[in-house]
């Protein structure tokens, strides 16, 4: 058996570095038809034959809507500082505009107060993909008016919860919503048009910038930002064709989001490539998108290797591969962080998601997920390395607290550091959770030590 990685890191993390675990509403809450929650595009998408690998849905999920207190106790027991969760927009505003659902707002109020009572910082994401179906029926993110509805939703959340939040992220992974939702159709709402996808990406960015301005006008004290899924994009070989293909892919995945957010423009090479599929951009949009942020969240799982000849075979890398067929490539996280720091004037950075799906077995009350522990330890090290090289890293959050509904893969892919038995809803800490707890105890001891030195 492989030895578990050491719980002490060779890197020193600053005392105010935020350690956390992450989830999202649709993936864990369940209670899809309870207490006035409206339908989301993911409820609808799950009913589409063939859309979800195991034909499952989010109706019950991890039943977190009822088990939130037990789940918050689990989080507190890990010794983390923060919990990243998302609000289900249709739970608090069933039609996506107009009337608010008090019962839904009450749920998030209990959750936020429960976090604070346990000494945990609430990191709230407004949009982790579950758009109200009623807005999709009006055209969804392809329609500019959805941006205005999102701003109103953001203000409503700020007024109810804002005084108790550590951070608010507007959107989770706009690239995924735009491209997987509207170009490849693999995710809700399942559309297949590149022009639509690009218009959606623009409206997501626009609504982010407008929401940020509105939240600041409301006097928000939470740190404000967005969460992007980014990766270093590398050519499979050094042939000119592969290098060109990688440059374009980097443009579509990374620069398409980073350039407008930090430089107020879309990358010219991608615009030229898109031609007639480029989005319509109104005067003032790019200035709104570039509104200053307090933090940038990054979700990192693997690198992207691009070959002009077609899909690159991950197995040729020789590196381990997770149950999602994603290559384990921790050094890519350091490379990505260094590149962002070098190329853009970035605010403090958080890794808002990082983790792996592995085939876990619950045997006699234990899950020996050494692969996941190794994955987490290596990526935490990669963050430490970026810190050492001067990147302004502010935190790291594991995806995910719980095994949960992994979108089009259903429940078969398990990302949790806590195992969920879906038949009984019983939660069991996996070895990786125990490792993280010990690791964080070590970090806390270091912090305590340094504080004592500073004070004495
Ligand atoms: C990210 C999503 C998150 C989870 C992980 C595995 O793209 O933000 O909800 O599904 O992937």
Short mmCIF file of N, CA and C in Angstrom, two decimals, residues 175-284:
data_model
loop_
_atom_site.label_atom_id
_atom_site.label_comp_id
_atom_site.label_asym_id
_atom_site.label_seq_id
_atom_site.Cartn_x
_atom_site.Cartn_y
_atom_site.Cartn_z
N UNK A 175 -17.29 29.79 -18.68
CA UNK A 175 -16.96 28.99 -19.87
C UNK A 175 -17.82 27.73 -19.93
N UNK A 176 -18.00 27.09 -18.79
CA UNK A 176 -18.78 25.83 -18.78
C UNK A 176 -20.24 26.12 -19.15
N UNK A 177 -20.81 27.15 -18.52
CA UNK A 177 -22.22 27.46 -18.83
C UNK A 177 -22.38 27.80 -20.31
N UNK A 178 -21.44 28.61 -20.83
CA UNK A 178 -21.56 29.05 -22.22
C UNK A 178 -21.33 27.87 -23.17
N UNK A 179 -20.19 27.22 -23.04
CA UNK A 179 -19.77 26.24 -24.06
C UNK A 179 -20.46 24.88 -23.85
N UNK A 180 -20.39 24.33 -22.64
CA UNK A 180 -21.03 23.02 -22.44
C UNK A 180 -22.55 23.14 -22.46
N UNK A 181 -23.06 24.30 -22.02
CA UNK A 181 -24.51 24.50 -21.99
C UNK A 181 -25.11 24.86 -23.33
N UNK A 182 -24.35 25.57 -24.18
CA UNK A 182 -24.96 26.14 -25.39
C UNK A 182 -24.25 25.80 -26.69
N UNK A 183 -23.02 25.23 -26.61
CA UNK A 183 -22.34 24.89 -27.87
C UNK A 183 -22.27 23.37 -28.07
N UNK A 184 -21.81 22.65 -27.03
CA UNK A 184 -21.76 21.18 -27.16
C UNK A 184 -23.06 20.55 -26.67
N UNK A 185 -23.82 21.25 -25.85
CA UNK A 185 -25.09 20.72 -25.37
C UNK A 185 -24.98 19.63 -24.32
N UNK A 186 -23.77 19.44 -23.76
CA UNK A 186 -23.60 18.36 -22.78
C UNK A 186 -24.21 18.71 -21.43
N UNK A 187 -24.36 20.01 -21.16
CA UNK A 187 -24.93 20.48 -19.89
C UNK A 187 -26.19 21.30 -20.20
N UNK A 188 -27.00 21.53 -19.15
CA UNK A 188 -28.20 22.36 -19.31
C UNK A 188 -27.80 23.76 -19.80
N UNK A 189 -28.60 24.36 -20.67
CA UNK A 189 -29.90 23.90 -21.19
C UNK A 189 -29.79 23.02 -22.43
N UNK A 190 -28.61 22.55 -22.78
CA UNK A 190 -28.48 21.56 -23.85
C UNK A 190 -28.60 22.11 -25.26
N UNK A 191 -28.16 23.36 -25.45
CA UNK A 191 -28.24 23.92 -26.81
C UNK A 191 -26.95 23.68 -27.59
N UNK A 192 -27.03 23.83 -28.90
CA UNK A 192 -25.87 23.53 -29.74
C UNK A 192 -25.66 24.60 -30.81
N UNK A 193 -25.16 25.73 -30.38
CA UNK A 193 -24.86 26.80 -31.33
C UNK A 193 -23.70 27.62 -30.80
N UNK A 194 -22.63 27.73 -31.58
CA UNK A 194 -21.48 28.48 -31.09
C UNK A 194 -21.81 29.96 -30.93
N UNK A 195 -22.61 30.49 -31.86
CA UNK A 195 -22.95 31.91 -31.76
C UNK A 195 -23.71 32.17 -30.46
N UNK A 196 -24.64 31.27 -30.12
CA UNK A 196 -25.39 31.43 -28.86
C UNK A 196 -24.43 31.35 -27.68
N UNK A 197 -23.54 30.37 -27.71
CA UNK A 197 -22.60 30.20 -26.60
C UNK A 197 -21.80 31.48 -26.37
N UNK A 198 -21.35 32.10 -27.44
CA UNK A 198 -20.52 33.29 -27.27
C UNK A 198 -21.34 34.48 -26.76
N UNK A 199 -22.58 34.56 -27.23
CA UNK A 199 -23.45 35.62 -26.71
C UNK A 199 -23.72 35.39 -25.21
N UNK A 200 -23.93 34.12 -24.85
CA UNK A 200 -24.14 33.77 -23.45
C UNK A 200 -22.91 34.18 -22.62
N UNK A 201 -21.72 33.88 -23.13
CA UNK A 201 -20.51 34.23 -22.37
C UNK A 201 -20.46 35.73 -22.14
N UNK A 202 -20.84 36.49 -23.14
CA UNK A 202 -20.81 37.95 -22.97
C UNK A 202 -21.84 38.41 -21.93
N UNK A 203 -23.03 37.84 -21.97
CA UNK A 203 -24.05 38.27 -21.00
C UNK A 203 -23.68 37.85 -19.57
N UNK A 204 -23.00 36.71 -19.45
CA UNK A 204 -22.54 36.30 -18.12
C UNK A 204 -21.51 37.30 -17.59
N UNK A 205 -20.55 37.65 -18.44
CA UNK A 205 -19.54 38.62 -18.02
C UNK A 205 -20.16 39.98 -17.72
N UNK A 206 -21.07 40.40 -18.59
CA UNK A 206 -21.73 41.69 -18.40
C UNK A 206 -22.48 41.70 -17.07
N UNK A 207 -23.23 40.65 -16.81
CA UNK A 207 -24.03 40.60 -15.57
C UNK A 207 -23.11 40.55 -14.36
N UNK A 208 -21.96 39.92 -14.50
CA UNK A 208 -20.97 39.93 -13.42
C UNK A 208 -20.57 41.37 -13.08
N UNK A 209 -20.16 42.10 -14.10
CA UNK A 209 -19.69 43.47 -13.87
C UNK A 209 -20.80 44.37 -13.34
N UNK A 210 -21.99 44.21 -13.90
CA UNK A 210 -23.11 45.04 -13.44
C UNK A 210 -23.50 44.69 -12.01
N UNK A 211 -23.46 43.39 -11.69
CA UNK A 211 -23.80 42.97 -10.32
C UNK A 211 -22.77 43.51 -9.33
N UNK A 212 -21.51 43.47 -9.73
CA UNK A 212 -20.46 43.98 -8.84
C UNK A 212 -20.70 45.46 -8.52
N UNK A 213 -21.01 46.23 -9.55
CA UNK A 213 -21.26 47.66 -9.33
C UNK A 213 -22.47 47.86 -8.43
N UNK A 214 -23.51 47.06 -8.66
CA UNK A 214 -24.73 47.20 -7.85
C UNK A 214 -24.46 46.80 -6.40
N UNK A 215 -23.68 45.73 -6.21
CA UNK A 215 -23.39 45.29 -4.83
C UNK A 215 -22.58 46.33 -4.09
N UNK A 216 -21.64 46.96 -4.80
CA UNK A 216 -20.85 48.01 -4.15
C UNK A 216 -21.75 49.20 -3.80
N UNK A 217 -22.67 49.52 -4.72
CA UNK A 217 -23.59 50.63 -4.44
C UNK A 217 -24.46 50.32 -3.23
N UNK A 218 -24.75 49.04 -3.01
CA UNK A 218 -25.53 48.62 -1.84
C UNK A 218 -24.69 48.64 -0.56
N UNK A 219 -23.41 48.92 -0.70
CA UNK A 219 -22.54 48.97 0.48
C UNK A 219 -22.05 47.60 0.93
N UNK A 220 -21.99 46.64 0.00
CA UNK A 220 -21.54 45.29 0.37
C UNK A 220 -20.17 45.34 1.04
N UNK A 221 -20.06 44.61 2.15
CA UNK A 221 -18.76 44.51 2.81
C UNK A 221 -18.07 43.20 2.49
N UNK A 222 -18.79 42.30 1.81
CA UNK A 222 -18.18 41.04 1.40
C UNK A 222 -17.18 41.31 0.28
N UNK A 223 -16.15 40.48 0.21
CA UNK A 223 -15.24 40.57 -0.93
C UNK A 223 -15.99 40.09 -2.18
N UNK A 224 -15.78 40.76 -3.31
CA UNK A 224 -16.56 40.47 -4.50
C UNK A 224 -15.65 39.96 -5.62
N UNK A 225 -16.09 38.92 -6.31
CA UNK A 225 -15.29 38.39 -7.41
C UNK A 225 -16.08 37.42 -8.27
N UNK A 226 -15.34 36.62 -9.03
CA UNK A 226 -15.94 35.64 -9.94
C UNK A 226 -15.06 34.39 -9.87
N UNK A 227 -15.62 33.27 -10.29
CA UNK A 227 -14.89 32.00 -10.30
C UNK A 227 -14.76 31.49 -11.74
N UNK A 228 -13.52 31.29 -12.18
CA UNK A 228 -13.28 30.82 -13.55
C UNK A 228 -12.66 29.42 -13.52
N UNK A 229 -12.99 28.62 -14.51
CA UNK A 229 -12.28 27.35 -14.70
C UNK A 229 -11.16 27.59 -15.71
N UNK A 230 -9.94 27.55 -15.23
CA UNK A 230 -8.80 27.84 -16.10
C UNK A 230 -7.81 26.69 -16.04
N UNK A 231 -6.97 26.61 -17.04
CA UNK A 231 -5.94 25.58 -17.08
C UNK A 231 -4.82 26.09 -17.97
N UNK A 232 -3.60 25.62 -17.72
CA UNK A 232 -2.58 25.90 -18.72
C UNK A 232 -2.90 25.06 -19.96
N UNK A 233 -2.80 25.69 -21.12
CA UNK A 233 -3.09 24.98 -22.37
C UNK A 233 -1.77 24.75 -23.08
N UNK A 234 -1.47 23.49 -23.36
CA UNK A 234 -0.18 23.16 -23.95
C UNK A 234 -0.34 22.41 -25.25
N UNK A 235 0.53 22.66 -26.23
CA UNK A 235 0.47 21.90 -27.48
C UNK A 235 0.98 20.46 -27.25
N UNK A 236 0.35 19.50 -27.91
CA UNK A 236 0.74 18.09 -27.75
C UNK A 236 2.16 17.85 -28.25
N UNK A 237 2.55 18.58 -29.32
CA UNK A 237 3.91 18.47 -29.85
C UNK A 237 4.38 19.89 -30.15
N UNK A 238 5.64 20.02 -30.61
CA UNK A 238 6.06 21.39 -30.96
C UNK A 238 5.87 21.68 -32.46
N UNK A 239 4.96 20.95 -33.09
CA UNK A 239 4.65 21.28 -34.48
C UNK A 239 3.90 22.61 -34.53
N UNK A 240 4.13 23.40 -35.60
CA UNK A 240 3.44 24.70 -35.71
C UNK A 240 1.92 24.54 -35.63
N UNK A 241 1.37 23.46 -36.16
CA UNK A 241 -0.09 23.29 -36.15
C UNK A 241 -0.58 23.11 -34.71
N UNK A 242 0.13 22.32 -33.92
CA UNK A 242 -0.28 22.12 -32.53
C UNK A 242 -0.11 23.40 -31.72
N UNK A 243 0.97 24.11 -31.99
CA UNK A 243 1.21 25.37 -31.26
C UNK A 243 0.11 26.39 -31.57
N UNK A 244 -0.28 26.47 -32.83
CA UNK A 244 -1.37 27.39 -33.20
C UNK A 244 -2.68 26.97 -32.54
N UNK A 245 -2.94 25.66 -32.56
CA UNK A 245 -4.20 25.17 -31.98
C UNK A 245 -4.24 25.46 -30.48
N UNK A 246 -3.10 25.30 -29.82
CA UNK A 246 -3.04 25.56 -28.38
C UNK A 246 -3.23 27.05 -28.10
N UNK A 247 -2.65 27.89 -28.94
CA UNK A 247 -2.79 29.34 -28.72
C UNK A 247 -4.26 29.74 -28.82
N UNK A 248 -4.96 29.17 -29.82
CA UNK A 248 -6.38 29.50 -29.98
C UNK A 248 -7.19 28.97 -28.79
N UNK A 249 -6.88 27.76 -28.37
CA UNK A 249 -7.63 27.18 -27.24
C UNK A 249 -7.39 28.00 -25.97
N UNK A 250 -6.18 28.45 -25.77
CA UNK A 250 -5.88 29.32 -24.63
C UNK A 250 -6.70 30.61 -24.74
N UNK A 251 -6.85 31.08 -25.97
CA UNK A 251 -7.66 32.28 -26.19
C UNK A 251 -9.12 32.06 -25.81
N UNK A 252 -9.64 30.90 -26.19
CA UNK A 252 -11.07 30.65 -25.95
C UNK A 252 -11.37 30.32 -24.48
N UNK A 253 -10.44 29.66 -23.83
CA UNK A 253 -10.67 29.21 -22.44
C UNK A 253 -10.26 30.28 -21.42
N UNK A 254 -9.10 30.86 -21.62
CA UNK A 254 -8.53 31.73 -20.59
C UNK A 254 -8.62 33.21 -20.94
N UNK A 255 -8.03 33.57 -22.10
CA UNK A 255 -7.98 35.00 -22.43
C UNK A 255 -9.38 35.58 -22.70
N UNK A 256 -10.31 34.74 -23.21
CA UNK A 256 -11.67 35.24 -23.48
C UNK A 256 -12.33 35.78 -22.21
N UNK A 257 -11.92 35.26 -21.05
CA UNK A 257 -12.49 35.70 -19.77
C UNK A 257 -11.54 36.67 -19.05
N UNK A 258 -10.26 36.33 -19.03
CA UNK A 258 -9.32 37.18 -18.29
C UNK A 258 -9.14 38.55 -18.96
N UNK A 259 -9.08 38.61 -20.28
CA UNK A 259 -8.84 39.89 -20.95
C UNK A 259 -9.96 40.90 -20.68
N UNK A 260 -11.23 40.54 -20.90
CA UNK A 260 -12.27 41.54 -20.59
C UNK A 260 -12.32 41.88 -19.11
N UNK A 261 -12.13 40.89 -18.22
CA UNK A 261 -12.23 41.17 -16.78
C UNK A 261 -11.12 42.09 -16.30
N UNK A 262 -9.92 41.93 -16.88
CA UNK A 262 -8.78 42.70 -16.36
C UNK A 262 -8.24 43.74 -17.33
N UNK A 263 -8.60 43.65 -18.60
CA UNK A 263 -8.07 44.61 -19.56
C UNK A 263 -9.16 45.30 -20.37
N UNK A 264 -10.41 44.92 -20.12
CA UNK A 264 -11.52 45.61 -20.76
C UNK A 264 -11.61 45.42 -22.27
N UNK A 265 -11.18 44.23 -22.75
CA UNK A 265 -11.29 43.97 -24.19
C UNK A 265 -11.32 42.46 -24.42
N UNK A 266 -11.93 42.07 -25.52
CA UNK A 266 -11.86 40.65 -25.90
C UNK A 266 -10.60 40.42 -26.72
N UNK A 267 -10.00 39.22 -26.66
CA UNK A 267 -8.76 38.98 -27.40
C UNK A 267 -9.00 39.03 -28.91
N UNK A 268 -8.23 39.87 -29.63
CA UNK A 268 -8.47 40.08 -31.06
C UNK A 268 -8.36 38.79 -31.88
N UNK A 269 -7.43 37.88 -31.50
CA UNK A 269 -7.29 36.66 -32.31
C UNK A 269 -8.53 35.78 -32.20
N UNK A 270 -9.14 35.76 -31.02
CA UNK A 270 -10.35 34.93 -30.86
C UNK A 270 -11.53 35.59 -31.59
N UNK A 271 -11.63 36.91 -31.48
CA UNK A 271 -12.70 37.61 -32.22
C UNK A 271 -12.59 37.32 -33.71
N UNK A 272 -11.36 37.38 -34.23
CA UNK A 272 -11.16 37.12 -35.67
C UNK A 272 -11.54 35.69 -36.01
N UNK A 273 -11.18 34.76 -35.15
CA UNK A 273 -11.52 33.36 -35.38
C UNK A 273 -13.03 33.14 -35.37
N UNK A 274 -13.73 33.84 -34.47
CA UNK A 274 -15.18 33.63 -34.34
C UNK A 274 -15.95 34.21 -35.52
N UNK A 275 -15.43 35.28 -36.10
CA UNK A 275 -16.14 35.90 -37.23
C UNK A 275 -17.57 36.24 -36.86
N UNK A 276 -18.51 35.72 -37.62
CA UNK A 276 -19.92 36.06 -37.40
C UNK A 276 -20.47 35.49 -36.10
N UNK A 277 -19.75 34.56 -35.47
CA UNK A 277 -20.22 34.01 -34.19
C UNK A 277 -19.79 34.86 -32.99
N UNK A 278 -19.07 35.94 -33.24
CA UNK A 278 -18.67 36.82 -32.13
C UNK A 278 -19.92 37.47 -31.53
N UNK A 279 -19.89 37.74 -30.22
CA UNK A 279 -21.09 38.29 -29.58
C UNK A 279 -21.33 39.76 -29.92
N UNK A 280 -22.57 40.17 -29.75
CA UNK A 280 -22.90 41.59 -29.85
C UNK A 280 -22.55 42.24 -28.52
N UNK A 281 -21.77 43.31 -28.62
CA UNK A 281 -21.29 44.00 -27.42
C UNK A 281 -21.73 45.46 -27.53
N UNK A 282 -22.48 45.92 -26.55
CA UNK A 282 -22.97 47.30 -26.60
C UNK A 282 -21.93 48.25 -25.99
N UNK A 283 -22.05 49.53 -26.34
CA UNK A 283 -21.14 50.54 -25.80
C UNK A 283 -21.21 50.51 -24.28
N UNK A 284 -20.08 50.53 -23.64
CA UNK A 284 -20.04 50.56 -22.17
C UNK A 284 -19.97 49.18 -21.54
#
